XYZ file of C-alpha atoms in Angstrom:
201
model
C 89.504 84.319 91.716
C 86.917 87.008 91.322
C 86.245 89.827 93.740
C 82.695 91.087 93.156
C 82.041 94.644 94.346
C 78.518 95.860 95.024
C 77.932 99.513 95.796
C 74.903 100.050 98.001
C 71.712 101.567 96.651
C 70.738 105.211 96.742
C 70.194 107.149 99.985
C 68.792 110.643 100.404
C 72.300 111.988 100.875
C 73.858 110.168 97.929
C 71.052 111.484 95.730
C 71.803 115.024 96.920
C 75.574 114.647 96.581
C 76.195 114.996 100.319
C 79.305 113.273 101.663
C 78.102 110.241 103.612
C 80.763 108.529 105.657
C 79.724 107.214 109.057
C 76.199 108.675 109.128
C 73.986 105.581 109.071
C 71.219 106.358 106.573
C 68.604 103.989 105.156
C 68.063 103.391 101.463
C 65.459 105.390 99.585
C 62.684 103.496 97.794
C 64.724 103.845 94.617
C 67.777 102.551 96.484
C 65.833 99.509 97.630
C 64.802 98.835 94.038
C 68.428 99.187 92.912
C 69.418 96.606 95.514
C 66.734 94.156 94.369
C 67.940 94.525 90.785
C 71.343 93.252 91.857
C 69.802 89.875 92.736
C 70.195 88.270 89.262
C 73.901 89.114 89.289
C 74.243 87.733 92.801
C 72.539 84.488 91.765
C 75.174 83.894 89.081
C 77.795 83.248 91.726
C 78.478 80.840 94.512
C 80.299 83.013 97.019
C 82.974 81.554 99.249
C 82.950 84.709 101.376
C 80.791 87.832 101.533
C 81.945 90.851 103.513
C 79.578 93.751 104.143
C 80.141 97.205 105.605
C 78.529 97.774 109.016
C 76.465 100.625 107.519
C 72.722 100.031 107.319
C 72.648 101.028 103.644
C 75.160 98.283 102.826
C 73.493 95.620 104.982
C 70.082 96.389 103.493
C 71.539 96.213 99.994
C 73.015 92.795 100.729
C 69.709 91.549 102.126
C 67.601 92.885 99.258
C 70.061 91.530 96.675
C 69.486 88.062 98.088
C 72.807 87.478 99.809
C 71.744 85.044 102.475
C 74.815 84.901 104.657
C 77.581 87.426 105.167
C 80.103 88.767 107.622
C 80.194 92.364 108.841
C 83.633 93.830 108.142
C 84.493 97.175 109.821
C 87.310 97.775 107.318
C 84.607 98.285 104.658
C 83.240 101.480 106.237
C 83.173 104.446 103.879
C 85.853 107.118 104.072
C 85.352 109.143 107.260
C 84.761 112.649 105.882
C 85.259 114.395 109.220
C 84.067 117.993 109.133
C 82.740 117.555 105.603
C 80.193 114.908 106.633
C 76.802 115.742 105.150
C 78.148 118.614 103.037
C 78.259 118.740 99.233
C 81.309 119.551 97.141
C 79.603 122.718 95.921
C 79.103 123.914 99.510
C 82.720 123.227 100.420
C 83.904 125.134 97.353
C 82.035 128.242 98.501
C 84.826 128.753 101.036
C 87.543 126.634 99.391
C 87.369 127.256 95.627
C 88.639 124.315 93.624
C 88.559 121.909 96.576
C 88.887 118.288 95.428
C 88.657 115.500 97.964
C 91.116 113.240 96.151
C 93.779 115.948 96.351
C 92.838 118.067 99.358
C 91.374 115.513 101.757
C 89.074 116.304 104.672
C 89.159 118.313 107.894
C 88.575 116.969 111.422
C 84.989 116.815 112.579
C 83.288 115.923 115.847
C 83.850 112.835 117.999
C 81.649 110.700 115.753
C 83.379 111.970 112.601
C 87.057 112.594 113.415
C 88.075 112.439 109.759
C 90.427 110.116 107.931
C 93.301 110.536 105.492
C 93.074 108.762 102.168
C 96.187 106.735 102.982
C 94.405 105.266 106.004
C 91.436 104.284 103.826
C 93.969 102.643 101.522
C 95.404 100.651 104.423
C 91.931 99.399 105.325
C 91.432 98.345 101.707
C 94.810 96.612 101.718
C 93.745 94.501 104.681
C 90.601 93.375 102.884
C 92.557 92.563 99.724
C 95.105 90.601 101.750
C 92.330 88.566 103.313
C 90.857 87.817 99.883
C 94.218 86.792 98.437
C 94.880 84.533 101.410
C 91.928 82.417 100.258
C 93.340 81.988 96.772
C 94.963 78.737 95.720
C 98.670 79.192 95.163
C 98.942 76.806 92.188
C 96.430 78.710 89.976
C 95.252 75.348 88.576
C 91.810 75.165 90.114
C 89.394 78.096 90.033
C 89.970 80.373 92.966
C 87.316 81.575 95.382
C 84.615 84.076 94.548
C 84.304 86.821 97.142
C 81.775 89.648 97.356
C 82.199 93.015 99.034
C 79.176 95.241 99.677
C 80.330 98.729 100.497
C 80.565 102.371 99.430
C 81.530 104.540 96.477
C 84.782 106.203 97.504
C 85.925 103.173 99.486
C 85.459 100.731 96.610
C 87.199 103.110 94.201
C 90.193 103.203 96.549
C 90.116 99.419 96.946
C 90.155 98.960 93.162
C 93.140 101.283 92.859
C 94.998 99.304 95.507
C 94.076 96.026 93.747
C 95.870 97.403 90.684
C 98.887 98.392 92.784
C 98.158 102.099 92.400
C 98.148 104.779 95.111
C 94.755 105.260 96.806
C 94.150 108.622 95.122
C 94.018 106.915 91.717
C 90.505 105.884 92.713
C 89.553 109.320 91.406
C 89.665 107.854 87.886
C 87.014 105.221 88.644
C 83.522 106.680 88.876
C 81.151 104.361 90.708
C 77.385 104.862 90.851
C 74.920 103.570 93.433
C 73.371 100.148 92.901
C 76.081 98.914 90.518
C 78.369 95.910 90.441
C 82.002 95.572 89.441
C 84.515 92.733 89.395
C 88.237 92.514 90.026
C 90.322 89.528 89.051
C 93.315 88.303 87.089
C 94.610 88.084 83.549
C 97.756 86.005 83.032
C 98.381 86.252 86.752
C 98.184 90.051 86.843
C 95.585 92.045 88.767
C 92.980 93.596 86.450
C 89.505 95.104 86.437
C 87.143 92.611 84.817
C 84.140 94.954 84.752
C 83.358 98.292 86.308
C 80.303 100.341 87.297
C 78.009 97.934 85.521
C 74.346 98.915 85.734
C 71.549 96.431 86.228
C 68.201 96.519 84.472
């Protein structure tokens, strides 16, 4: 089994380093080009299931990458940054020196952005992983399914950590850029990262 991870293309906020959780932004022109460049990688696979975040930036990435059919999965939403939505790390550190999201988390925001603890994001990732594993053959003789997830930077980093059996905050060790693809899978029956943050050209 392979779990292909596609991070959506660039948005204005991702380019500026602003935390983008539930704010539904479109891709920039560069982000659209990043999404199109994912198409050759997408064409290499015959997907048994494709799950896409409800966010416009993820749906547009899937469309531009040539994924013809997919299912919207609410558990793939990005981390809800609460009161830090739209704010950069540098701005937060003006009042909270040394703040680090992976350690310090977020504060509550408004009704649309109530905020979310990292453990809750991890639980959402666990549900997606469980669904993927449920499709896998138990005998390991035949090739397992190939599944694609189109989602967001922090979320996919947390999902990869959970795939490896690590706490959600270990996603901090896995930088993930916009418009990249990664793959999770198995080696000798153990969960591994097959490739990570791979650029396209």
